[in-house]
Coordinates of C-alpha atoms in Angstrom, one line a residue:
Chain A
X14 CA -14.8 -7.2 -16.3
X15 CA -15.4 -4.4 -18.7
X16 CA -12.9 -1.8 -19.7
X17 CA -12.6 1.1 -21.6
X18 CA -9.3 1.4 -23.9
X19 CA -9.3 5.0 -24.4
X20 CA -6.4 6.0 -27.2
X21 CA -4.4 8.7 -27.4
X22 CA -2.0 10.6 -29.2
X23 CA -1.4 14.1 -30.6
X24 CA -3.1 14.7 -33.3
X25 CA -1.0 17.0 -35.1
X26 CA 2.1 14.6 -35.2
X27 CA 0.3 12.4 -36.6
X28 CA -1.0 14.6 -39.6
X29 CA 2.5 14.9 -40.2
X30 CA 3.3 11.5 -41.0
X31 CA 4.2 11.4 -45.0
X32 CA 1.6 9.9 -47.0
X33 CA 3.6 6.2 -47.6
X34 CA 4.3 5.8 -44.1
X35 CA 0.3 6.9 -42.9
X36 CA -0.9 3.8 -45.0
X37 CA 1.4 2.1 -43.0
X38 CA 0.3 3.2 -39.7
X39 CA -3.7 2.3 -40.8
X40 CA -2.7 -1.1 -41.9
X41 CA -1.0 -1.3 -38.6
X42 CA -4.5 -0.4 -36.7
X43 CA -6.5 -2.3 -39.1
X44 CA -4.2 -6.0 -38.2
X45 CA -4.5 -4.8 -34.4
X46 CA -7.9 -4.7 -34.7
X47 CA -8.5 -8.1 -36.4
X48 CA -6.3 -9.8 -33.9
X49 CA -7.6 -7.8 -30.6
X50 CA -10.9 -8.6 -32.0
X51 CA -9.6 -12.9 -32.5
X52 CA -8.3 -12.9 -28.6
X53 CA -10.7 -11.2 -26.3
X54 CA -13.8 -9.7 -26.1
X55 CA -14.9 -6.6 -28.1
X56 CA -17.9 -4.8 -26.9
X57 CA -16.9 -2.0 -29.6
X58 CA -14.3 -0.2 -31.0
X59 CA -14.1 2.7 -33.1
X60 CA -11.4 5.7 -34.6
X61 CA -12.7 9.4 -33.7
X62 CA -12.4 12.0 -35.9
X63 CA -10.1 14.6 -35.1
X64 CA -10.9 17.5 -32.6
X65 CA -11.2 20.0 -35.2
X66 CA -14.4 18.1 -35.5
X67 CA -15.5 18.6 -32.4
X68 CA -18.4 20.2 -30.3
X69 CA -18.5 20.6 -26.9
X70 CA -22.2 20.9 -25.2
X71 CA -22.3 22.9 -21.7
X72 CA -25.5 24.4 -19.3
X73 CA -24.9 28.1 -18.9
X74 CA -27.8 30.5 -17.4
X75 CA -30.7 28.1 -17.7
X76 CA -29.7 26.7 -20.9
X77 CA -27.3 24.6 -22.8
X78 CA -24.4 26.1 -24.8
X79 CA -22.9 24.8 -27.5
X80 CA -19.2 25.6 -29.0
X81 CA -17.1 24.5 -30.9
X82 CA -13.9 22.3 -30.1
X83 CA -12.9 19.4 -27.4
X84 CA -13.6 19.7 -23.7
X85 CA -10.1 20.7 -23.0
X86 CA -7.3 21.6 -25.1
X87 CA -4.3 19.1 -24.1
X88 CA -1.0 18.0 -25.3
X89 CA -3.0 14.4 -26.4
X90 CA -5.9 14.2 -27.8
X91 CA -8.6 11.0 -27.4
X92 CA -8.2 9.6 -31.0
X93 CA -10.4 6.2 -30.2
X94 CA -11.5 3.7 -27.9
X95 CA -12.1 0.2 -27.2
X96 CA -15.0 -1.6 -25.1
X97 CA -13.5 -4.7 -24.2
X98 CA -15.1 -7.4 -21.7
X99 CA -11.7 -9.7 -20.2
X100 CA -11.2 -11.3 -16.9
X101 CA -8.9 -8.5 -15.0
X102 CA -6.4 -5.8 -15.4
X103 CA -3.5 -7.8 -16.8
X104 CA -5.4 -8.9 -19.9
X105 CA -6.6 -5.1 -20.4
X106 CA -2.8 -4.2 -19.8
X107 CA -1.8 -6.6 -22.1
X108 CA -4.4 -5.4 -25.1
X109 CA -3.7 -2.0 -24.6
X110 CA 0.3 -2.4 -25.2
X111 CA -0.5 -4.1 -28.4
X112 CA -1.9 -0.9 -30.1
X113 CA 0.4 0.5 -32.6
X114 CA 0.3 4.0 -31.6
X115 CA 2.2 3.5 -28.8
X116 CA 5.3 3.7 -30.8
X117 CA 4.8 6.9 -32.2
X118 CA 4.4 8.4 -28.5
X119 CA 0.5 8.1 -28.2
X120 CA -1.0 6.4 -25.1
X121 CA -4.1 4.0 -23.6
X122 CA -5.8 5.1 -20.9
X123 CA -7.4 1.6 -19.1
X124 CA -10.8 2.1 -17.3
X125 CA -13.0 0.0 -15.5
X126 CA -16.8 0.4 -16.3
X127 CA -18.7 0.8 -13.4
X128 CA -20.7 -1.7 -12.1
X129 CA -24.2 -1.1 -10.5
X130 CA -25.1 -3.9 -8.1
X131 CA -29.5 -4.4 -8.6
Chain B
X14 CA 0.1 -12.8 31.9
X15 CA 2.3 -10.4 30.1
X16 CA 3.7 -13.8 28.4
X17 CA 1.3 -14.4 27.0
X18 CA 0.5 -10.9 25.0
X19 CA 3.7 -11.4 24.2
X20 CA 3.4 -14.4 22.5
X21 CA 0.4 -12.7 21.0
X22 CA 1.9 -9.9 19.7
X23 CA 4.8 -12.4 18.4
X24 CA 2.2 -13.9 16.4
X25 CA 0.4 -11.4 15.6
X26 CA 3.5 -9.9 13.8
X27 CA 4.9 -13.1 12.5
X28 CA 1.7 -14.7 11.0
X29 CA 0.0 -11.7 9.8
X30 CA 0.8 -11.6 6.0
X31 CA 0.3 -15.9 6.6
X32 CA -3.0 -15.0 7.7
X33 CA -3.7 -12.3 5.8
X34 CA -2.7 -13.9 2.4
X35 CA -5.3 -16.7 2.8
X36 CA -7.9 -15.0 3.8
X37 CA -7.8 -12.5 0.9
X38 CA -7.8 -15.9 -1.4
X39 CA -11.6 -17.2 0.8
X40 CA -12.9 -14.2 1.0
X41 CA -11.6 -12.2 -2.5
X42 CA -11.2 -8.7 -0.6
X43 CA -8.9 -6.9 1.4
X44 CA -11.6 -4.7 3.5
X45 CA -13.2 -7.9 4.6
X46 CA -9.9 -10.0 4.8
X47 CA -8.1 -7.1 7.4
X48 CA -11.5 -6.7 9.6
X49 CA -11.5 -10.7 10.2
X50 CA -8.0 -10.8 11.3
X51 CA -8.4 -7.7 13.9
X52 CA -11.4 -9.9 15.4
X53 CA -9.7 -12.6 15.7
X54 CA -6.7 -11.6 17.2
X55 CA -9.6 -9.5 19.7
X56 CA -10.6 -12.9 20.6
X57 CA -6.8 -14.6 21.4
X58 CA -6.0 -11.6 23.7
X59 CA -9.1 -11.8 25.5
X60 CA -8.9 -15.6 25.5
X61 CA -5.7 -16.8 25.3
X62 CA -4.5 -15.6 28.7
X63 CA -7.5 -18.4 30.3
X64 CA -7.2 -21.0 27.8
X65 CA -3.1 -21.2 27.1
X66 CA -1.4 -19.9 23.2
X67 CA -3.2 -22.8 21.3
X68 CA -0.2 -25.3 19.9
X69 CA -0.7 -24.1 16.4
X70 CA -1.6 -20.2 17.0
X71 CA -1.6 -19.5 12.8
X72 CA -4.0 -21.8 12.3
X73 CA -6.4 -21.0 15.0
X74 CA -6.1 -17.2 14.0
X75 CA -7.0 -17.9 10.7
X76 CA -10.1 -20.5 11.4
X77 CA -11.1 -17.8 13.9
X78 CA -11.1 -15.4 11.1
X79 CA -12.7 -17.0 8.9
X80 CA -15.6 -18.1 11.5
X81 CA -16.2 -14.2 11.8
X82 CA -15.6 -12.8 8.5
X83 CA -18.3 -15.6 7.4
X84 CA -20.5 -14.7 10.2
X85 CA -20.2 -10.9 9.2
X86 CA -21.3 -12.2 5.6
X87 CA -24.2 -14.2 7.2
X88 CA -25.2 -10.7 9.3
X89 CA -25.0 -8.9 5.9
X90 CA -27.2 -11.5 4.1
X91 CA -29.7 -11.3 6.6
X92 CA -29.6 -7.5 6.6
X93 CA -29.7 -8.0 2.6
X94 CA -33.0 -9.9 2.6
X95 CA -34.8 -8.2 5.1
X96 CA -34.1 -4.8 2.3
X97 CA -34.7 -7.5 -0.4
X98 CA -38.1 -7.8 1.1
X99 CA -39.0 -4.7 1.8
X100 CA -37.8 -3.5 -1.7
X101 CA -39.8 -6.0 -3.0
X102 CA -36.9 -7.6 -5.1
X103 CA -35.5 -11.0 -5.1
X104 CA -32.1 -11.7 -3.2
X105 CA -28.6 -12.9 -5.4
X106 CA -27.2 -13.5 -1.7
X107 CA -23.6 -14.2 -1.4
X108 CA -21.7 -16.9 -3.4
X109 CA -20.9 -20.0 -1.2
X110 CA -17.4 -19.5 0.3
X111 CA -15.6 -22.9 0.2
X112 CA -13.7 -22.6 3.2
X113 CA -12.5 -26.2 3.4
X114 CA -10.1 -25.3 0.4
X115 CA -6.8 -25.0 2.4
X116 CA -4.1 -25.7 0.4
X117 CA -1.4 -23.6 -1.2
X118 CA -0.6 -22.0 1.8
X119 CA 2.5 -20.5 0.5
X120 CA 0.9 -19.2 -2.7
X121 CA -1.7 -17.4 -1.0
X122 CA 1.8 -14.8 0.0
X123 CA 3.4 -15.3 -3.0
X124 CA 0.1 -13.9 -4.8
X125 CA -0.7 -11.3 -2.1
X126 CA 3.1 -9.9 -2.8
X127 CA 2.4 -9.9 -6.8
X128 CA -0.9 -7.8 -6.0
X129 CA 0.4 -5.6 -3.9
X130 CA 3.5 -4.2 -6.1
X131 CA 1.4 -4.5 -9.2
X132 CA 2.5 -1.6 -11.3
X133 CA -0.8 -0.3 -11.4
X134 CA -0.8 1.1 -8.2
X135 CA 1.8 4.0 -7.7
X136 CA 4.7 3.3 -5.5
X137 CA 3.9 4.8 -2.4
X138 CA 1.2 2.8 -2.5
X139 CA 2.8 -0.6 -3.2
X140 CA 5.0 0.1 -0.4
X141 CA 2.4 0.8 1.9
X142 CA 0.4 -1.9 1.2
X143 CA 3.5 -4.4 1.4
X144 CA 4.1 -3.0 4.7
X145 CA 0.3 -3.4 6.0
X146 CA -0.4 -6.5 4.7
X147 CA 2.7 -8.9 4.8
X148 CA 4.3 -6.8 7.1
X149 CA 1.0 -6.6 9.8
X150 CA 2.3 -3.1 10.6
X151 CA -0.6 -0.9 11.5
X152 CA -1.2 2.7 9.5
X153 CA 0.4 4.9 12.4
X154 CA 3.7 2.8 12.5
X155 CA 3.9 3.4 8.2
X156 CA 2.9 6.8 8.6
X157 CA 5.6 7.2 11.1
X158 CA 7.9 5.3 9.1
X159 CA 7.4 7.3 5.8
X160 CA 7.0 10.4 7.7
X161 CA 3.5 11.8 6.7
X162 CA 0.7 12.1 8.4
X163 CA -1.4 9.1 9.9
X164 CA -4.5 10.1 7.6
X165 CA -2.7 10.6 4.5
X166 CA -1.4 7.2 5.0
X167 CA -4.6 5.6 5.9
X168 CA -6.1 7.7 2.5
X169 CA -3.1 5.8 0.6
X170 CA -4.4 2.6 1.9
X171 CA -7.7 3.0 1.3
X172 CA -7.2 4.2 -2.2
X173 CA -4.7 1.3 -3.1
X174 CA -7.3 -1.4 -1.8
X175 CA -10.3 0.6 -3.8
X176 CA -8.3 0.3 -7.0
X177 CA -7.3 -3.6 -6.4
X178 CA -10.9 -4.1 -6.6
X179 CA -12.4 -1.9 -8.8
X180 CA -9.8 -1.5 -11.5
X181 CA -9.8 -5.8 -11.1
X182 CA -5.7 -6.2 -10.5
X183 CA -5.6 -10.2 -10.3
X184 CA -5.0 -11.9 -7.4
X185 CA -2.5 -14.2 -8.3
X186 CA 1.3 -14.9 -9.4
X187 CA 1.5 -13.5 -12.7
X188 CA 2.2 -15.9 -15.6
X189 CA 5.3 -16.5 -17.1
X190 CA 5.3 -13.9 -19.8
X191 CA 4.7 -11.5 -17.2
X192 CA 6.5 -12.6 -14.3
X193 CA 10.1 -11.3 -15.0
X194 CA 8.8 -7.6 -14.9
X195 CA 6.6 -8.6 -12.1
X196 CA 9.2 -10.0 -10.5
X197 CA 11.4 -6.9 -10.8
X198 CA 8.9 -4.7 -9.2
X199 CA 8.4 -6.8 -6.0
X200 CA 12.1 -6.8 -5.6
X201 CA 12.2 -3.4 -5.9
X202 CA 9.2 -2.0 -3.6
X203 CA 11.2 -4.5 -0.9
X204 CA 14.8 -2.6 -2.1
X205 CA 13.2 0.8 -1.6
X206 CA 11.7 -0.4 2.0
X207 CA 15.1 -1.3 3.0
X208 CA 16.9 1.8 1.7
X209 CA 14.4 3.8 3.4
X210 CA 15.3 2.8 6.7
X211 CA 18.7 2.4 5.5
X212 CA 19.0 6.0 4.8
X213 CA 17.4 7.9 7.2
X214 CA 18.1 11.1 7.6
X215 CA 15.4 12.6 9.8
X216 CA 12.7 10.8 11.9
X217 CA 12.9 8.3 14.1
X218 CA 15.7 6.3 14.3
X219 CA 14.7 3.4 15.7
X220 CA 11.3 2.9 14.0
X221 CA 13.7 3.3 10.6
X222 CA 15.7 0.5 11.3
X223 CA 12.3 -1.5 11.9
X224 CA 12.0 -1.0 8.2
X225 CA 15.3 -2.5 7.4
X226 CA 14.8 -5.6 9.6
X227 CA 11.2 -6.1 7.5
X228 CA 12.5 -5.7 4.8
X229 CA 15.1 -8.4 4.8
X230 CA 12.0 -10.6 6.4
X231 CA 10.4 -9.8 3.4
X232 CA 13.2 -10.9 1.5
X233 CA 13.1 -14.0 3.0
X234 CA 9.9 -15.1 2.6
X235 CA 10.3 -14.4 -1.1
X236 CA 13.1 -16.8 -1.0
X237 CA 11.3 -19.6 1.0
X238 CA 8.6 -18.5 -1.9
X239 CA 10.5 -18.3 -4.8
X240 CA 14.1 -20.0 -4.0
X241 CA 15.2 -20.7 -8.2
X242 CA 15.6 -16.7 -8.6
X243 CA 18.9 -15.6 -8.3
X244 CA 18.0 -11.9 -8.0
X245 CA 15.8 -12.5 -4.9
X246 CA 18.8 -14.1 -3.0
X247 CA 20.9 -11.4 -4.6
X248 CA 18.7 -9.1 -2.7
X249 CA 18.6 -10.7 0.3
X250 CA 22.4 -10.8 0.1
X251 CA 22.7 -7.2 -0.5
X252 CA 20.4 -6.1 2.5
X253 CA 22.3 -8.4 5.1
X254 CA 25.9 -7.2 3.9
X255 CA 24.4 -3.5 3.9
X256 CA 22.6 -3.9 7.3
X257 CA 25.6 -5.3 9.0
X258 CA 27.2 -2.2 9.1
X259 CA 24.6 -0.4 10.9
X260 CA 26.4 -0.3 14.3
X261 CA 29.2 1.6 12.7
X262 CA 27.7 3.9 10.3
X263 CA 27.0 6.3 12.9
X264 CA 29.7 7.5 15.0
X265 CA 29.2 7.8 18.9
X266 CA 28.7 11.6 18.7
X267 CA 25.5 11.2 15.6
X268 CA 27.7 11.6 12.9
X269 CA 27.7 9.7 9.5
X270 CA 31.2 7.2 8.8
X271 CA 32.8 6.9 5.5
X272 CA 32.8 2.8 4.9
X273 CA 37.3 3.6 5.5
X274 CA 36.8 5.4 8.6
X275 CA 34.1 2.6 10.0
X276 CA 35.4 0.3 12.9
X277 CA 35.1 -3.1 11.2
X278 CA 34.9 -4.6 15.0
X279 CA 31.4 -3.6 15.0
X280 CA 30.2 -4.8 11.8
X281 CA 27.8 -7.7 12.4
X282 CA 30.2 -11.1 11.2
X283 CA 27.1 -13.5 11.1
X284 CA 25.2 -11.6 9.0
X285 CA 28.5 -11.0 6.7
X286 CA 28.2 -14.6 6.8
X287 CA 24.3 -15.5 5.5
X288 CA 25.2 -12.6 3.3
X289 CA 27.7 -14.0 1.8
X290 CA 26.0 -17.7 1.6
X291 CA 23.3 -16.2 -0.2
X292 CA 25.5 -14.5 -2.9
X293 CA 27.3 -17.6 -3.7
X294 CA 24.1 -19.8 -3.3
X295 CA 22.6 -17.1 -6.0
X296 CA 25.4 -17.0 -8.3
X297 CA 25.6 -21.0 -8.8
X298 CA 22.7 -19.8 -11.3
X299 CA 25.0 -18.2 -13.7
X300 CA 22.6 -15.6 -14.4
X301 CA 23.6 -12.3 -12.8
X302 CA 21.4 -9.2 -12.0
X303 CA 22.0 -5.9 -10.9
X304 CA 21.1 -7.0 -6.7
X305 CA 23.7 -9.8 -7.5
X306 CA 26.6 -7.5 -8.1
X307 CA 26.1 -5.0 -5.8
X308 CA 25.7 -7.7 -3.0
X309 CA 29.5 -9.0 -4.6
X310 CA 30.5 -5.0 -4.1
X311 CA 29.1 -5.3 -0.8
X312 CA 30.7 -8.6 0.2
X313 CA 34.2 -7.7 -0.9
X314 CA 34.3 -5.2 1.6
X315 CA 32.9 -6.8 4.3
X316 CA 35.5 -9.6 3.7
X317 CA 38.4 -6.5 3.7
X318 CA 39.8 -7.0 7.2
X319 CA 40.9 -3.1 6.7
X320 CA 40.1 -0.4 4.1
X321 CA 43.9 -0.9 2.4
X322 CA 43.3 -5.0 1.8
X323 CA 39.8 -4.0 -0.3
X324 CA 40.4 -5.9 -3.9
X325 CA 39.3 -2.4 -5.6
X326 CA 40.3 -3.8 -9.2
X327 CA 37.8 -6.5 -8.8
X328 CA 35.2 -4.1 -7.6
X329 CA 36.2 -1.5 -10.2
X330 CA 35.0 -4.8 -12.5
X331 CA 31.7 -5.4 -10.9
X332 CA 31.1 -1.3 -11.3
X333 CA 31.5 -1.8 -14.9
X334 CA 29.3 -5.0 -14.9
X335 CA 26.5 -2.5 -13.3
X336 CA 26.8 0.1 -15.4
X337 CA 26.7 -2.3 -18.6
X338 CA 23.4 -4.3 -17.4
X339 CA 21.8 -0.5 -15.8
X340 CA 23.3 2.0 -17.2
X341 CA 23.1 4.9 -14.7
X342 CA 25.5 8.2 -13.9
X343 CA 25.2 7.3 -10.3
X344 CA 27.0 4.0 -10.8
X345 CA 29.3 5.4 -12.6
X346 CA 30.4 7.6 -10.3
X347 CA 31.1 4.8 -7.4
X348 CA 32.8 3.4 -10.4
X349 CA 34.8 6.1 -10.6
X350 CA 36.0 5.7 -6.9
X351 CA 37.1 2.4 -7.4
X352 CA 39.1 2.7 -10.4
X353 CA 40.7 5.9 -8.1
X354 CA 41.1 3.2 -5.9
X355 CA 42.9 0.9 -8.1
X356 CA 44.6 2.7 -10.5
X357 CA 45.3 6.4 -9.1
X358 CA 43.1 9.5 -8.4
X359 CA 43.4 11.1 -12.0
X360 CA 41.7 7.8 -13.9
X361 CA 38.9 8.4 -11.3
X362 CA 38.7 12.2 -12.1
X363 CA 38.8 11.4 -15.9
X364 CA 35.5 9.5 -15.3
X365 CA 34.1 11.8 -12.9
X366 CA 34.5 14.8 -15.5
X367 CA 32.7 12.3 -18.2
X368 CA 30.0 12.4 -16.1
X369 CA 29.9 16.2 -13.9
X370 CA 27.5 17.8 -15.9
X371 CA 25.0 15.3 -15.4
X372 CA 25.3 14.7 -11.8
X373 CA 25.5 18.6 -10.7
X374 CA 23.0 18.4 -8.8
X375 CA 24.2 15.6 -6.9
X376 CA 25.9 16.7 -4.0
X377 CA 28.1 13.4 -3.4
X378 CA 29.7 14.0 -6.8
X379 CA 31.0 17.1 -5.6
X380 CA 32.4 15.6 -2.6
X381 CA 34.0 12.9 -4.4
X382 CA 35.6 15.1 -7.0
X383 CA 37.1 17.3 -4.1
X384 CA 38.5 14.1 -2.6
X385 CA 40.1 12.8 -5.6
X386 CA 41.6 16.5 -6.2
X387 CA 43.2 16.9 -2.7
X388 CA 44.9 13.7 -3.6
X389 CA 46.0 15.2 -6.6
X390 CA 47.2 18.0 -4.7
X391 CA 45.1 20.5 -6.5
X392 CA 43.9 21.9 -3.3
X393 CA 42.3 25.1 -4.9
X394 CA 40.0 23.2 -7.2
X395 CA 39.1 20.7 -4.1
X396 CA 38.4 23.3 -2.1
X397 CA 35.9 24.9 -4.9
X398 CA 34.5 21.5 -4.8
X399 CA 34.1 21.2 -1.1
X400 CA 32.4 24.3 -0.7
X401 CA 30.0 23.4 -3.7
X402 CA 29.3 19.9 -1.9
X403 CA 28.7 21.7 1.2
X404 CA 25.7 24.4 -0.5
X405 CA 23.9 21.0 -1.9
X406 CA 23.8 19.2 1.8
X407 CA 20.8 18.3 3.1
X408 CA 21.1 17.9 6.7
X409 CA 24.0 19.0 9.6
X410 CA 25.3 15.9 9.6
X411 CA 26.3 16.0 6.0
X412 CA 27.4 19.4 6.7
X413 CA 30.0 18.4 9.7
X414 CA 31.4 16.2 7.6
X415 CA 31.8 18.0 4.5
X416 CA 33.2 20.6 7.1
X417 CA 35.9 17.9 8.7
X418 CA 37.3 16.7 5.1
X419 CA 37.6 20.7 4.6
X420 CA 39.2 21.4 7.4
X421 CA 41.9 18.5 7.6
X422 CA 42.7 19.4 4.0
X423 CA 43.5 23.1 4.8
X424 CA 45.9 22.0 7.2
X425 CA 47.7 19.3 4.9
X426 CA 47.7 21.8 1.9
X427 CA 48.9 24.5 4.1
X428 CA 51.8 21.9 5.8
X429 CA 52.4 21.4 1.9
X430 CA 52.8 24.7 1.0

C-alpha cells in the first residue's frame, strides 16, 4: 500500500535552532533518509521550503487568484513528505516515528493514497 | 420451540467473535464478514427448529457463512462481468478464496482483538468495535450501553471498519517489537468496557452490568488466547474481585456504599475465589504490572472478613508500587487513605495537601480530605471540605451521601463541643 508521510513542525522553532546544533539536525535527516530509503519502499521524498515561500492559487469571480502565503496559517507547518509504498499501517507507523523531527515537537501525518479500482 | 431460539440466541452470542474472527481471515473484510454471519444465523432460526441445533452449532454457522458470503461474491462476479461486458473491458474477478484453510482457529480472535484496539482508531471506536465484533452485541444494545444515539453509534462503526480498510491496519497479532504496546491497549479498551458498566451513573442499570460481565468474557478469552501474560490474568483478576461486590455497592434504597459500610455477606465468595487464583497464577511470573497490583489491592479486601481486619500497611505498599510503575495524582490519593489507614489521619492529610492543588477538580479528593479532618477533629475545615465536595457532585446520589457524612459529623462535632 502507498502512503503519504506528510512532516510537520513549526517552522519558526526551528529557525531558532543555533547554527552548531542545525548541522546537527540536517545530518540527522540526511542518515534517516539513507536508512528509510535501505528498508522500505520510497516512491519520493523531498524537504519544502518554508512558507514564507509560499503561494496559494484560488478561483474567485470567474478566475483564479493568486496570493501570497500557505493555505492556512497553523501552529505547524508541512515542512516535507515521503511517498512510501509498504505492506500496511504498522510499517508506515513504524517509518514515520523514525524521523528525527519528532523530538523537537514536530509531527507525521500518515495517509493512504487512494486507490481507483479500473 | 422456544428452546430452541434459545439455544440459538446462546450461540449466537457465544460463538459470534469465533465466527466472526474467521471469517474476517477468508474473506479479508469486516462489511462482508458481518453480512455472512447475519445470514447464516437467518438460516439456523428458520431451520434449526425442523432439523434439531446441529451437534457442533459453531461450525455449521461458520460453513453456512461462508457458503453465502462466497455465493454473494459469485452474485457480484456475475454482476461484474455482465458491466465488464458491456463496458467493454476485461474482468480481474475476485481472487480465489481458499476456504479449506481452517486452522488457527484461536488466532483468527487473537488477531481480530489486535485490529480492533489498534491505536489508530480512536477509542470510542476500539471499544465499539470490540463490543460488535467479539462481543456479537448489535449497534442499539452499544448505543444504549454508551448512551448516544443508535446512529451515531452505527456512524462510529462504519467509520472504524472504513479506516481498517482503507488506511490498511494489519490483520494480525502484532510482532514482538510491537506487541507489548499492543498488548497494553487491548487490555485497556477491555478495562475501560468494564469500568464503564462498573461505574454507571445514569442509564440503564441492567444493560451496564451486561458490560461488566463481557468484559470479564473478554478477559477470558484473552487468557485462553494469551495465558504467559501476567497482566492479562492480572486483569481478569481485577474485574472479578471488583465485580463481586456488585450486590452490595448499592444500598436497598439506590444509594452508593463506601467499600466499610458494604455488607461483606453479599459479596460474591466464588468469584473472590477465581479472582484470587488468577492473581496468584499471574504473579508466579515475577513480572508485575499496574492490573497486577490493583487486583492484590482488590484481593486484600475481599479477603478482610470486616473493614477493621483490612492489612492497610500492606496495601499502603502496593499504592506506592502503583504510583512508582504509573505515576498518577489519583493513585496517590487512594494512597493517601491507606497510609491514613495505617498510620493515622494526619500522614494521610500530609499526602493529600502534596497533591490538593492538582486534584481540585476532583471531587473525591475533597471528600476524602473532609474525612481525614473530622478525624482530626478539625470539624470547621471538614466541613469547608464537605461543602466543596458536595458543589463538584455529579449526580443525587453522590449528593445524599456527601449530605449523610455531613450530617452525622455535625452531630459528633456538636456532642464534642
Amino acid at each position: 500500500m502507498k502512503y503519504l508521510l506528510a512532516i510537520y513542525g513549526d517552522e519558526k522553532a526551528q529557525e531558532n535552532i543555533p547554527p552548531d546544533q542545525q548541522e546537527e539536525f540536517m545530518a540527522g535527516w540526511f542518515k534517516f533518509d539513507e536508512e528509510l530509503r535501505s528498508s522500505v519502499n520510497v516512491l519520493a521524498g523531498d524537504g519544502l521550503q518554508p512558507t514564507g515561500t509560499a503561494t496559494t492559487v484560488r478561483f474567485k469571480d470567474g478566475g483564479t487568484v493568486t496570493s501570497d502565503g500557505p493555505f492556512a496559517e497553523t501552529k505547524e507547518q508541512l515542512g516535507g513528505y515521503y511517498l512510501i509504498d509498504v505492506d500496511n499501517l504498522d510499517d508506515a507507523i513504524k517509518a514515520a516515528g523514525m524521523m528525527p523531527n519528532l523530538p523537537f515537537g514536530g509531527s507525521v501525518e500518515v495517509r493512504p493514497v487512494q486507490v481507483f479500482e479500473q | 420451540m422456544s428452546n430452541t431460539s434459545a439455544v440459538t440466541e446462546r450461540v449466537f452470542r457465544e460463538e459470534y467473535g469465533r465466527v466472526f474472527a474467521t471469517l474476517v481471515r477468508v474473506f479479508g473484510d469486516f462489511d462482508v464478514a458481518e453480512e455472512a454471519i447475519q445470514d447464516a444465523f437467518l438460516v439456523a432460526i428458520d431451520r434449526w427448529p425442523d432439523s434439531g441445533v446441529p451437534p457442533n452449532p459453531a461450525a455449521w454457522i461458520t460453513t453456512t457463512a461462508k457458503r453465502k458470503a462466497i455465493d454473494g461474491y459469485r452474485r457480484e462476479r456475475v454482476r461484474a462481468e455482465k458491466y465488464a461486458v458491456l463496458a467493454g473491458a476485461s474482468s480481474n474477478g475476485h481472487q480465489e478464496i481458499d476456504i479449506l484453510e481452517d486452522s488457527s482457529l484461536q488466532d483468527d480472535r487473537l488477531r481480530l482483538i489486535f485490529t480492533c484496539c489498534h491505536p489508530a482508531l480512536a477509542i470510542e471506536a476500539q471499544l465499539a468495535l470490540t463490543l460488535r465484533t467479539l462481543g456479537g452485541l448489535n449497534t442499539r444494545e452499544i448505543a444504549r450501553a454508551f448512551l448516544v444515539a443508535e446512529a451515531t453509534m452505527a456512524q462510529r462503526l462504519v467509520r472504524a471498519k472504513r479506516k481498517i480498510r482503507v488506511a490498511g491496519i494489519p490483520y494480525r497479532v502484532p510482532p514482538d517489537d510491537l506487541l507489548p504496546e499492543r498488548l497494553a491497549a487491548v487490555l485497556a479498551v477491555i478495562y475501560l468496557i468494564f469500568n464503564e458498566g462498573y461505574s454507571a451513573s445514569e442509564g440503564d442499570d441492567l444493560i451496564r452490568h451486561d458490560l461488566c460481565a463481557e468484559a470479564i468474557r473478554l478477559g477470558r478469552v484473552l487468557i485462553a488466547l494469551m495465558p504467559d501474560e501476567p497482566e492479562s490474568r492480572g486483569l481478569l483478576a481485577l474485574m472479578l474481585l471488583h465485580d463481586s461486590r456488585r450486590d452490595a455497592r448499592i444500598s436497598s434504597s439506590g444509594e452508593p456504599m463506601l467499600l466499610e459500610d458494604q455488607d461483606r455477606l453479599l459479596w460474591d465468595r466464588s468469584q473472590i475465589d477465581e479472582g484470587l487464583r488468577q492473581l496468584t497464577f499471574a504473579e508466579r511470573r515475577r513480572r508485575p504490572g499496574q492490573y497486577q497490583i490493583q487486583a492484590a489491592i482488590a484481593g486484600e479486601h475481599a479477603q478482610s472478613g470486616t473493614p477493621d481486619q483490612t492489612d492497610w500497611p500492606r496495601i499502603a505498599m502496593l499504592y506506592g508500587l502503583l504510583t512508582k510503575l504509573n505515576p498518577s495524582p489519583v493513585v496517590e490519593l487512594n494512597r493517601a487513605v491507606a497510609v491514613a489507614m495505617a498510620m493515622g489521619p494526619e500522614y494521610g492529610l500530609e499526602i493529600i495537601d502534596s497533591i490538593r492543588d492538582e486534584l481540585d477538580p476532583y471531587r473525591w479528593m475533597h471528600s476524602t480530605r473532609a474525612e481525614l479532618l473530622r478525624k482530626l477533629g478539625r470539624y470547621d475545615e471538614a466541613r469547608e471540605a464537605f461543602l466543596h465536595a458536595l458543589e463538584l457532585a455529579e449526580n443525587a446520589a453522590e449528593r445524599s451521601l456527601l449530605n449523610k457524612r455531613l450530617h452525622e459529623m455535625e452531630g459528633t462535632s456538636r456532642g464534642a463541643r
